[in-house]
Coordinates of C-alpha atoms and ligand atoms in Angstrom, one line a residue:
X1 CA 86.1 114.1 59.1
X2 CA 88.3 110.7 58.9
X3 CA 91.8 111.1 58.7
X4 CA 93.4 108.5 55.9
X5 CA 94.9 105.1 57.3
X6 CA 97.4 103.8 55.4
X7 CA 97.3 100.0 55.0
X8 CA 100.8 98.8 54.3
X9 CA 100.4 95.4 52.8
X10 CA 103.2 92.7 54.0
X11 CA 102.2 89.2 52.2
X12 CA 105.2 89.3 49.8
X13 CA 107.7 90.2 52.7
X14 CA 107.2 89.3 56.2
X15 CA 104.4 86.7 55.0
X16 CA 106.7 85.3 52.6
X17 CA 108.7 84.5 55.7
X18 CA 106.2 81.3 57.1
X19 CA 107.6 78.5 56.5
X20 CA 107.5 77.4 53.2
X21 CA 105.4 80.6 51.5
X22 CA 108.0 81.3 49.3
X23 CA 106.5 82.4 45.9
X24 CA 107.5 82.9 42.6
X25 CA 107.9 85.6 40.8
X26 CA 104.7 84.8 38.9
X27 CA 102.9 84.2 42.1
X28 CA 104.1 87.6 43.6
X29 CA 102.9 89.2 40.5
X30 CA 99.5 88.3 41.1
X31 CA 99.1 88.6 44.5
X32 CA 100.4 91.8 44.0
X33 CA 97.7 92.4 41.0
X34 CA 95.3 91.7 44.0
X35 CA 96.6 93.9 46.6
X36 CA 96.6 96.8 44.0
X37 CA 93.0 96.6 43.7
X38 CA 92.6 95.5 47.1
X39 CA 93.6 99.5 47.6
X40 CA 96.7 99.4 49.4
X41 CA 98.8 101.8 50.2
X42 CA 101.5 100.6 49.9
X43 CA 103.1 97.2 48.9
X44 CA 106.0 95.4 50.9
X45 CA 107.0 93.3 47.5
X46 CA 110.3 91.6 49.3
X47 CA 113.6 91.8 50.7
X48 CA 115.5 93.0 47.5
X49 CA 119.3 92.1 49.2
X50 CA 117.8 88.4 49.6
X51 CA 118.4 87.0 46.7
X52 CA 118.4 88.0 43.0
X53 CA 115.2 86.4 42.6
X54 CA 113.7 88.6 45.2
X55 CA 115.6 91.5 43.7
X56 CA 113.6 91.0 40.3
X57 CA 110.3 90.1 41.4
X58 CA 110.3 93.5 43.1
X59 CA 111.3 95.0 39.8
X60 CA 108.9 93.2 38.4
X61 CA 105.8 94.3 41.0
X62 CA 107.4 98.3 40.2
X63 CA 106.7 98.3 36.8
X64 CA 103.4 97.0 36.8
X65 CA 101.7 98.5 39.4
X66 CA 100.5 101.9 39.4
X67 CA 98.4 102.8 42.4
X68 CA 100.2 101.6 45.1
X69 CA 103.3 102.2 46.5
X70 CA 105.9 99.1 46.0
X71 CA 108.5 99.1 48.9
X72 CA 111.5 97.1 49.5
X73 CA 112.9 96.3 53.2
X74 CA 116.4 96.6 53.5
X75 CA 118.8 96.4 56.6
X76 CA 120.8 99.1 57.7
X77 CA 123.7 98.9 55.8
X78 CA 124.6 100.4 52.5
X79 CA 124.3 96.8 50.2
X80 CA 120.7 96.3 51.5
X81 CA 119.7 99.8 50.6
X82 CA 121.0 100.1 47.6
X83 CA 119.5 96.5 46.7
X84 CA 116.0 98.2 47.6
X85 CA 116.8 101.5 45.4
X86 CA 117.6 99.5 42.7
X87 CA 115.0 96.8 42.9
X88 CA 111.6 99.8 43.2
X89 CA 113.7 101.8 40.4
X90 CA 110.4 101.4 38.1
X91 CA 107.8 102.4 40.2
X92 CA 105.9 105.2 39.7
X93 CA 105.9 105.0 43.7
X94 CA 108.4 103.9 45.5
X95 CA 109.9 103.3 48.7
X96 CA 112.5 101.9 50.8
X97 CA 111.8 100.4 54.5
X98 CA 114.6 100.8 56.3
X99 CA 115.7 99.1 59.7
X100 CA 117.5 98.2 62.5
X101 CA 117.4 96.6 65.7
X102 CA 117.0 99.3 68.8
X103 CA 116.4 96.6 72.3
X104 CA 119.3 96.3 74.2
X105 CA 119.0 92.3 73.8
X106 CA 119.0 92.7 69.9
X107 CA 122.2 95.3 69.8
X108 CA 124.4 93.1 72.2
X109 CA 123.5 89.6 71.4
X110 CA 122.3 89.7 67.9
X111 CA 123.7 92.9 65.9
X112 CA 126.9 93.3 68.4
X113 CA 126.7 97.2 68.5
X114 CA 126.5 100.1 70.6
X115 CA 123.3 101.9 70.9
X116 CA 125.6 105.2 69.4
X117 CA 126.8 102.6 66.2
X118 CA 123.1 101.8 65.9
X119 CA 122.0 105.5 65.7
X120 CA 124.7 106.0 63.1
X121 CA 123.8 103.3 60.9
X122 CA 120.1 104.3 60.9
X123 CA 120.9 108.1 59.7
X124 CA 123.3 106.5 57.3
X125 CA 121.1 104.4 55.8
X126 CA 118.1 106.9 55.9
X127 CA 120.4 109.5 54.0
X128 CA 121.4 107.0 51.5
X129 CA 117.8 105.7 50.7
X130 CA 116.7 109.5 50.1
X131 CA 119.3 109.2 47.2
X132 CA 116.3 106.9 45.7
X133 CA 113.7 108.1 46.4
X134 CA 111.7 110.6 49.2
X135 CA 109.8 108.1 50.4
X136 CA 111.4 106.6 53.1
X137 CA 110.0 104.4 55.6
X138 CA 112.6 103.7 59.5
X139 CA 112.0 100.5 61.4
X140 CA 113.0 100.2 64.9
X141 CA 113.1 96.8 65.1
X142 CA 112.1 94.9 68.2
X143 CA 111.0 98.6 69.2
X144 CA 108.6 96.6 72.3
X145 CA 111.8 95.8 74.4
X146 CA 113.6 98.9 73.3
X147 CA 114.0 101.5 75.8
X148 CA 112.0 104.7 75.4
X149 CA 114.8 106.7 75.9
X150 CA 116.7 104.8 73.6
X151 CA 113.8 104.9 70.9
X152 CA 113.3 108.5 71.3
X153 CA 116.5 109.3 70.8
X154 CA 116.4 106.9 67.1
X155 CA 113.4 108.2 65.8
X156 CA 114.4 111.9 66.7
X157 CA 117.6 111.3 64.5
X158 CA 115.9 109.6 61.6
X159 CA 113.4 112.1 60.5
X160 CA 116.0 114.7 61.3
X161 CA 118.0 112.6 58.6
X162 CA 114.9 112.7 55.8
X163 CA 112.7 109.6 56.8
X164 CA 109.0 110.2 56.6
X165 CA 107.0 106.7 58.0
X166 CA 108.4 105.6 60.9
X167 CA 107.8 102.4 62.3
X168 CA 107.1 100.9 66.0
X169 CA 107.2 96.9 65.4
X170 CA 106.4 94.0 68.1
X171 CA 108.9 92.3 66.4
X172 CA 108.1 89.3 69.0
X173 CA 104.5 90.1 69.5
X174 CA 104.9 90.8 73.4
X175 CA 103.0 93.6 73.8
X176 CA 99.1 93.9 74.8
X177 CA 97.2 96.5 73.6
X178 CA 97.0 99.1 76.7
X179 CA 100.6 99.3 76.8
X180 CA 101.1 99.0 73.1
X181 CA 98.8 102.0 72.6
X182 CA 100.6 104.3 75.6
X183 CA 104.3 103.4 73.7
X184 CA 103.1 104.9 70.6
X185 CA 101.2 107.5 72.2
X186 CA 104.4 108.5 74.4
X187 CA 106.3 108.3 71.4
X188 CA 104.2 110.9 69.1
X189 CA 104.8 113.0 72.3
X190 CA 107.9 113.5 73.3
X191 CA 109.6 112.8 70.1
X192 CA 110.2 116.5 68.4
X193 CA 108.9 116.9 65.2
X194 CA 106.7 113.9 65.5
X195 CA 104.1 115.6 63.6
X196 CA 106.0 116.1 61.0
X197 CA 105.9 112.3 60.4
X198 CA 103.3 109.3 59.5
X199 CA 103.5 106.6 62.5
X200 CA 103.1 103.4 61.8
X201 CA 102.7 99.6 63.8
X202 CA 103.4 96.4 63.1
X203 CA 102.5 93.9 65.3
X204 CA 103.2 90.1 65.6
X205 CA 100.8 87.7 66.7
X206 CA 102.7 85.3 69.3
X207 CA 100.2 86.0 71.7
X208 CA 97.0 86.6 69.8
X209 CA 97.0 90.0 70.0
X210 CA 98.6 91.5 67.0
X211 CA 95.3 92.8 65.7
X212 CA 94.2 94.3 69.0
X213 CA 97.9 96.6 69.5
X214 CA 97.5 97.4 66.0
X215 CA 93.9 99.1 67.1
X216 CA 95.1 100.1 70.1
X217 CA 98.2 102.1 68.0
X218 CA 95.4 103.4 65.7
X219 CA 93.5 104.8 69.0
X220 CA 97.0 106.4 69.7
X221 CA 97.9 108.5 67.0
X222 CA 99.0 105.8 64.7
X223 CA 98.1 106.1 60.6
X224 CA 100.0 103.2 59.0
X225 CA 99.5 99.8 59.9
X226 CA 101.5 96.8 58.8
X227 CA 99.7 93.8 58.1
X228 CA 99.2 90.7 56.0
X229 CA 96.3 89.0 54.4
X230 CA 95.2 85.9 56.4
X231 CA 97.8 87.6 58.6
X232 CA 100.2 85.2 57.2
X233 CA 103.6 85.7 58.2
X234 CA 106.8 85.1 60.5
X235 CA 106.1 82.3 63.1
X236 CA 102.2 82.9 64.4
X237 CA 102.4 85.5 61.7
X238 CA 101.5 89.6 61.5
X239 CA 98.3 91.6 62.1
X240 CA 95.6 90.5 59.6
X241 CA 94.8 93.1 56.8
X242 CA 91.1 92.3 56.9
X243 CA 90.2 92.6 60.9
X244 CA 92.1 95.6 60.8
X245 CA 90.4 97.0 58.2
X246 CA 87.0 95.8 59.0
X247 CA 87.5 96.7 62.4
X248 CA 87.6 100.5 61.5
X249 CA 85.2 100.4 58.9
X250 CA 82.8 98.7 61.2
X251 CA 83.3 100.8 64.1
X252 CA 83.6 104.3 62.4
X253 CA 81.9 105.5 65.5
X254 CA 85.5 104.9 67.6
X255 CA 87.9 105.5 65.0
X256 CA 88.7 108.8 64.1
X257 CA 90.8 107.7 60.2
X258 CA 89.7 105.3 57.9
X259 CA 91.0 102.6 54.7
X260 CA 90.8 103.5 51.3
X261 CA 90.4 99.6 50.6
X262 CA 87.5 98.4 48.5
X263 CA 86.5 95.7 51.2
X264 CA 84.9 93.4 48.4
X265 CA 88.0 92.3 47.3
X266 CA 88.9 91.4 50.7
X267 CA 88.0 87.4 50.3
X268 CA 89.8 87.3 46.8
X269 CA 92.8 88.2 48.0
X270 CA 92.6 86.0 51.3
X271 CA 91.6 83.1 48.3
X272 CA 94.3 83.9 46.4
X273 CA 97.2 83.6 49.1
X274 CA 95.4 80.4 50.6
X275 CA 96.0 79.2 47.2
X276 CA 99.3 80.4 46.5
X277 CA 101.2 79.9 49.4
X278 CA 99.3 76.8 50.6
X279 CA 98.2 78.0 53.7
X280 CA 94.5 77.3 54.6
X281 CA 92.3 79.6 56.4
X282 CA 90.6 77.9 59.8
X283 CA 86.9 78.0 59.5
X284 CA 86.3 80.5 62.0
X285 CA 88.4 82.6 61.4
X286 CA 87.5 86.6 61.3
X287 CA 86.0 88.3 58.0
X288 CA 87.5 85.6 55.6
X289 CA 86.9 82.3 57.7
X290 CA 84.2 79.9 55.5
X291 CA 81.8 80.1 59.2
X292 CA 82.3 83.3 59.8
X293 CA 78.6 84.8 58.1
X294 CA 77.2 81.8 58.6
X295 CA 74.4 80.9 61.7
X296 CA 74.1 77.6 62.9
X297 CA 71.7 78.2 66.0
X298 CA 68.1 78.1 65.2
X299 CA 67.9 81.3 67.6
X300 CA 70.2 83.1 65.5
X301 CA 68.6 82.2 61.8
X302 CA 65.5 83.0 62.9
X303 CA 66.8 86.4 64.3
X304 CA 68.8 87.1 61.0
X305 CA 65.8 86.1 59.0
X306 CA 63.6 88.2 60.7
X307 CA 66.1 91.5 61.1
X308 CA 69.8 90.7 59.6
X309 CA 71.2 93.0 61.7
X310 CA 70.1 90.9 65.0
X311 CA 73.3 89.2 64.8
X312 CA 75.2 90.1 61.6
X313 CA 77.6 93.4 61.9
X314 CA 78.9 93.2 59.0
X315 CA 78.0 92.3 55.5
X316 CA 79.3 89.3 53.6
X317 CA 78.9 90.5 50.4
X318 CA 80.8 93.8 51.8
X319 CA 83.9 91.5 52.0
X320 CA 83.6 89.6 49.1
X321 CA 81.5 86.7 50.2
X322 CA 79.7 85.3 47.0
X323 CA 78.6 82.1 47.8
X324 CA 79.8 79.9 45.3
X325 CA 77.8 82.1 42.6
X326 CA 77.3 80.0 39.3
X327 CA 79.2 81.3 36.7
X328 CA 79.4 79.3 33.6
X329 CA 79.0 75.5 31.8
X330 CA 80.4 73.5 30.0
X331 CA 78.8 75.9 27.0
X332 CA 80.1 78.9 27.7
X333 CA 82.7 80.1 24.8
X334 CA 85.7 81.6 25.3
X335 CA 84.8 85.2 25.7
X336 CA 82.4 84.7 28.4
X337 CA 85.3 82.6 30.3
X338 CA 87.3 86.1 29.8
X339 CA 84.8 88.1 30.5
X340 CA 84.0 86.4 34.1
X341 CA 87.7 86.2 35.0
X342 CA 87.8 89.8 34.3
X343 CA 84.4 90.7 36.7
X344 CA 86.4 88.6 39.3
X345 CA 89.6 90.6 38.2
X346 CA 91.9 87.7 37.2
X347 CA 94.4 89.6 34.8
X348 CA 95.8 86.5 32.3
X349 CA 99.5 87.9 31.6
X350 CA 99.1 86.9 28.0
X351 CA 96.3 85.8 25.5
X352 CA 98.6 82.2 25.9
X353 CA 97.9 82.1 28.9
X354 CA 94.8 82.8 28.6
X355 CA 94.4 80.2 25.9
X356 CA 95.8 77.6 28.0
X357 CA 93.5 78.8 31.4
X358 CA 90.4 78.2 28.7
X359 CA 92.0 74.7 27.9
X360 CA 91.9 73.8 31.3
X361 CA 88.4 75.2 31.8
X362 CA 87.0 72.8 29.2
X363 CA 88.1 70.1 30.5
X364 CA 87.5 71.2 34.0
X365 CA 83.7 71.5 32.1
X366 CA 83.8 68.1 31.0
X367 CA 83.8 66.2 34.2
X368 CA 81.8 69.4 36.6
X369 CA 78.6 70.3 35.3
X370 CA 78.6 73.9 37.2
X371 CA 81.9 75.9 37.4
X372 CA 81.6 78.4 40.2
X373 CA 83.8 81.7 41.0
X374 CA 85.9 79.5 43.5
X375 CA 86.7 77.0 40.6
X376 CA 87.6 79.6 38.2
X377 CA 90.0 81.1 41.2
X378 CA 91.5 78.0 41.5
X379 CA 91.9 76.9 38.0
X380 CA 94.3 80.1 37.3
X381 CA 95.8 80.1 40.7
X382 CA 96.7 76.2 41.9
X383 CA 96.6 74.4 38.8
X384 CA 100.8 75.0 37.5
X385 CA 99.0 74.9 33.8
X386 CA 100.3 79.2 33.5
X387 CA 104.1 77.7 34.5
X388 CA 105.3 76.4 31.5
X389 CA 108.9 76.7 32.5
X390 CA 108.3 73.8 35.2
X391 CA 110.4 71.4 35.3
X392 CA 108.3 68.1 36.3
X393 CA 104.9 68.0 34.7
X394 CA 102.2 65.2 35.3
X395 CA 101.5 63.7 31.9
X396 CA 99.2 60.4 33.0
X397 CA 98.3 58.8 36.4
X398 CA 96.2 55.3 36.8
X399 CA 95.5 53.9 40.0
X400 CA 93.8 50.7 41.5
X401 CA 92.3 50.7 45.0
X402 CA 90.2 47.8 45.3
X403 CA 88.8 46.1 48.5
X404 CA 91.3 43.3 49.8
X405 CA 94.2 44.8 47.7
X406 CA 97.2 46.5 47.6
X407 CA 96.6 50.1 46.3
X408 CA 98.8 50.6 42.9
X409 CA 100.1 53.8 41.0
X410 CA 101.3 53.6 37.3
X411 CA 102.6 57.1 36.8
X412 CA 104.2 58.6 33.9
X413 CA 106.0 62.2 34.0
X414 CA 107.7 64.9 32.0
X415 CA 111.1 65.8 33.6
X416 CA 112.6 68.8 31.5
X417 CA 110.6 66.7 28.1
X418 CA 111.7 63.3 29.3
X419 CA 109.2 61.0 30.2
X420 CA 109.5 58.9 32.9
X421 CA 107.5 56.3 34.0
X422 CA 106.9 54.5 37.2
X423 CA 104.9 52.2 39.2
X424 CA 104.6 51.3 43.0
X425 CA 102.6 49.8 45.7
X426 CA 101.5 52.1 48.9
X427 CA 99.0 52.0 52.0
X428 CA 96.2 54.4 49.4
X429 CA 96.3 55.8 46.4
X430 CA 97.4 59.1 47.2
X431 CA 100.4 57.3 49.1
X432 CA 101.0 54.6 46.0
X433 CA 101.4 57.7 43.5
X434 CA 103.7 60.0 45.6
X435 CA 105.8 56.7 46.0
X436 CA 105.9 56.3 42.7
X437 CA 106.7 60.1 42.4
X438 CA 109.7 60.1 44.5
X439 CA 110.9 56.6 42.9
X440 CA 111.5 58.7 39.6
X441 CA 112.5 62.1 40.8
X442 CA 114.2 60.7 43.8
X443 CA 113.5 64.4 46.0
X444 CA 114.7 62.6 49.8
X445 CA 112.5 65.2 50.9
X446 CA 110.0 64.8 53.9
X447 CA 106.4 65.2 53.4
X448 CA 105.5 67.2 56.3
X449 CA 102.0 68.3 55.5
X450 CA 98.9 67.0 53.5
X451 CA 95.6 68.1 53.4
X452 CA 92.8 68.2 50.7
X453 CA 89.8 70.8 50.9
X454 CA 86.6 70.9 48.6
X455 CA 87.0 74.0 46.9
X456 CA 82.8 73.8 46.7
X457 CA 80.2 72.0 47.9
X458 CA 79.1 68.8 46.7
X459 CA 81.0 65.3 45.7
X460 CA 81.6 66.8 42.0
X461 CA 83.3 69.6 43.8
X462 CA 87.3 70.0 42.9
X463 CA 89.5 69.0 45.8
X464 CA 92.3 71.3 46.8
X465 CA 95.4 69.8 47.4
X466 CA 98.5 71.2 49.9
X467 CA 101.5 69.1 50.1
X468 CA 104.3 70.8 52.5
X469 CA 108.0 69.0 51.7
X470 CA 111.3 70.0 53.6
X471 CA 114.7 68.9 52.6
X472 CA 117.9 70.0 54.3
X473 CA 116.0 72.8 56.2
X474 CA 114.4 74.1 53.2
X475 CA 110.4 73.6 53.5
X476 CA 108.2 74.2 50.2
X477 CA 104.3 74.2 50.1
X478 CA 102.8 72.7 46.8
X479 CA 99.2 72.7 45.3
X480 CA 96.8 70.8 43.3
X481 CA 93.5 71.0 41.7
X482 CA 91.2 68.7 40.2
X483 CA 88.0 66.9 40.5
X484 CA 89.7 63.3 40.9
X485 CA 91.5 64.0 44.9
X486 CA 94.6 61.8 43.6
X487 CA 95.4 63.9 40.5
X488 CA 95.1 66.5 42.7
X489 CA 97.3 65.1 45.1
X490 CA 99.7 64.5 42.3
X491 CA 99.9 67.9 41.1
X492 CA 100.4 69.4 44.3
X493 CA 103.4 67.3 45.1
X494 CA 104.7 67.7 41.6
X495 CA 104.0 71.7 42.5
X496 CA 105.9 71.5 45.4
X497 CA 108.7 69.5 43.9
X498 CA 109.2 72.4 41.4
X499 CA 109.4 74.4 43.8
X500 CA 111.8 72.4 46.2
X501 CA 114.3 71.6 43.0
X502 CA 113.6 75.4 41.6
X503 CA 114.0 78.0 44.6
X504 CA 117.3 79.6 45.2
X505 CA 118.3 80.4 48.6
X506 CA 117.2 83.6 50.3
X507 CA 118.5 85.3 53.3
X508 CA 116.6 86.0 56.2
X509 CA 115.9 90.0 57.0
X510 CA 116.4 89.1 60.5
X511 CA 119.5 87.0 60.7
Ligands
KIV1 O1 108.8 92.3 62.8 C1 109.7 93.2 62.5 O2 110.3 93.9 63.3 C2 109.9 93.4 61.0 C3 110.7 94.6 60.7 C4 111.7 94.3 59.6 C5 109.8 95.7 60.4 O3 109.4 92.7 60.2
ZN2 ZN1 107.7 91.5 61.1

């Protein structure tokens, strides 16, 4: 018999927190859409005390999602946690994470307490959560320099105050996975009534080895794990979702609990946040990575030709893999569009939307003789056509690149209704139309990223655009898709833009 292990999902909060991954409300929604049936546990939708706009797309995720729990972090103080009781009010799970800083460095330098204050604040705060719900989840933040003693003494107060996850973090990923392991396996020991609790990890990847403490926590008595998909997140971001959860699937033989996640919506989900947030995933990256079921050595082919399991321990169609599948033509009618969007479990939040997806399908049709699963992903995730409340919208784009002459843009925009119109010179196209961009919406921002991917294979393929801006310490990520590369430059810049002149300002969890 496998015990359960509960896969708490953290995209929405601590992934939200790589630089510029902020997300709409819109975009949460669907992620979180995915996560749901993904199969986690539980859902980290945000940092309801943030902003207001955090605040409601947590509301939001409550009330549509049913079989997950939707969480909200909030700091130990009595605004924060009623912030989070307010914002998972709708849920028909939810819970409040909890937390506060127990290493000596955090308590003097950053929080300016006493390790007694600290204790009191964390029972305070538990207390006043349970007046919102039962499920209530304790942090001890930067728990791998915290002193055992120190922790013991926390966690022992905390579930005698009601909580009923508790959480060991490497807030600063320090730890590697022998002594990570021992910590929580010392904890569950000498910590009274540790049985009566679920233990949980979350790990930070500063040193690579986020995934590998997770395990080792897992091996230790741990049953929650923390994680993110891509294992996006704060600076060389969280434990990834998928390892994790391949990593016990596959190796059932050494681990004594297992996921209730249905592992074939792993590479959606990792598609859907590439798309969202604007983050790519590196080739070879584990489970999700476009090399990583794929054999380049003759040795190895023939071997996987011969017996799959030669070199293959794990299935790609068990994670999602489909291989750019054909899907539909330029023929297909409208009900087939919604019937594949549905086998691929895209929700459209309205038959408008919906409408306007199928617009954009046509015309996707007209210039790409074969739509595949990946175009249809990106169609409804990058292309800004479900956001009708943006504010600067691409209405027409001609450009001239001609050997021996200076690249030209003639762009005209929607700002708000009004168009705008505007030409300029640059060193390509891509950098003649974000001139002429900028001319009109006059951002000052920095474009500190660009990179286009081919969402298929082949030169009709759509490009994927990412265009990262920062302005005054703010940093936004933008995307565009399209079959012409400098449309889809365009649109990604025009995305990000939104975004840049749209966001309000957030506060940090950690500051
Ligand atoms: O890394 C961390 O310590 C956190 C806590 C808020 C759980 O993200
Ligand atoms: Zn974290």
């Amino acid at each position: 018999m496998h015990d359960q292990l509960i896969i708490f999902d953290t995209t929405l909060r601590d992934g939200e927190q790589s630089p510029g991954a902020a997300m709409t409300k819109d975009e949460k929604m669907r992620i979180a859409r995915q996560l749901e049936r993904l199969g986690v546990d539980v859902i980290e939708a945000g940092f309801a005390a943030a902003s207001p706009g955090d605040a409601e797309a947590i509301r939001s995720i409550a009330g549509i999602i049913k079989n997950s729990t939707v969480c909200s972090l909030a700091r130990a103080n009595e605004r924060d946690v009623r912030a989070a009781g307010e914002a998972i009010k709708p849920a028909a799970s939810g819970r409040i994470h909890t937390f506060i800083a127990t290493s000596p460095i955090h308590m003097e330098k950053k929080l300016r307490m006493q390790p007694d204050q600290v204790v009191e604040a964390a029972v305070k705060a538990v207390k006043l959560a349970l007046e919102y719900t039962d499920n209530v989840e304790f942090s001890a933040e930067d728990a791998v320099r915290s002193e055992m003693d120190f922790l013991c003494r926390v966690f022992e107060a905390v579930i005698k105050a009601g909580a009923k996850t508790l959480n060991v973090p490497d807030t600063v990923g320090y730890s590697i996975p022998a002594l990570w392991g021992e910590r929580i396996r010392q904890l569950i020991e000498r910590v009274p009534n540790s049985d009566q609790v679920i233990w949980s990890t979350h790990c930070h990847n500063d040193l690579g080895m986020a995934v590998a403490n997770s395990l080792a926590a897992v091996m230790n008595g741990a049953r929650q794990v923390e994680c993110t998909i891509n294992g996006l997140g704060e600076r060389a971001g969280n434990a990834s979702l998928e390892e994790v959860v391949m990593a016990v699937k596959t190796r059932r033989d050494v681990f004594t609990c297992d996921s209730r996640i249905d592992t074939s919506q792993i590479v959606p989900a990792s598609r859907l946040v590439s798309q969202i947030t604007g983050y790519p995933v590196q080739p070879n990256k584990a489970i999700v990575g476009a090399n990583a079921f794929s054999h380049e050595s003759g040795i190895h082919q023939d071997g996987v030709l011969k017996h799959r399991e030669t070199y293959e321990i794990m299935r790609a169609e068990d994670v999602g893999w489909s291989h750019n599948k054909l899907t539909l033509g330029k023929l297909s009618g409208r009900n087939a569009f919604r019937t594949r969007l549905h086998e691929l479990g895209i929700v459209m939040e309205s038959e408008e939307a919906l409408n306007s997806a199928f617009a954009r399908f046509k015309e996707l049709a007209d210039k790409k003789r074969e739509i595949f699963d990946e175009d249809l992903h990106a169609l409804v995730a990058v292309d800004g056509g479900l956001d009708t409340c943006d504010r600067f919208k691409l209405v027409s784009l001609k450009v001239c690149s001609e050997t021996g002459e200076t690249p030209h843009a003639h762009i005209v925009l929607s700002d708000g209704g009004n168009e705008l119109r505007a030409d300029e010179f640059g060193g390509g196209p891509v950098d003649a139309s974000f001139r002429a961009i900028e001319k009109m919406v006059g951002s000052g921002s920095t474009l500190l990223l660009y990179s286009v991917n081919n969402i298929t294979t082949g030169t009709d393929a759509q490009g994927e655009v990412t265009v990262r801006l920062s302005r005054n310490g703010r940093i936004v990520n933008g995307q565009g898709a399209d079959t012409d590369i400098v449309i889809a430059s365009a649109k990604a810049y025009l995305n990000a833009l939104n975004k840049l002149f749209g966001a309000e300002e957030r506060a940090h969890p950690q500051v």
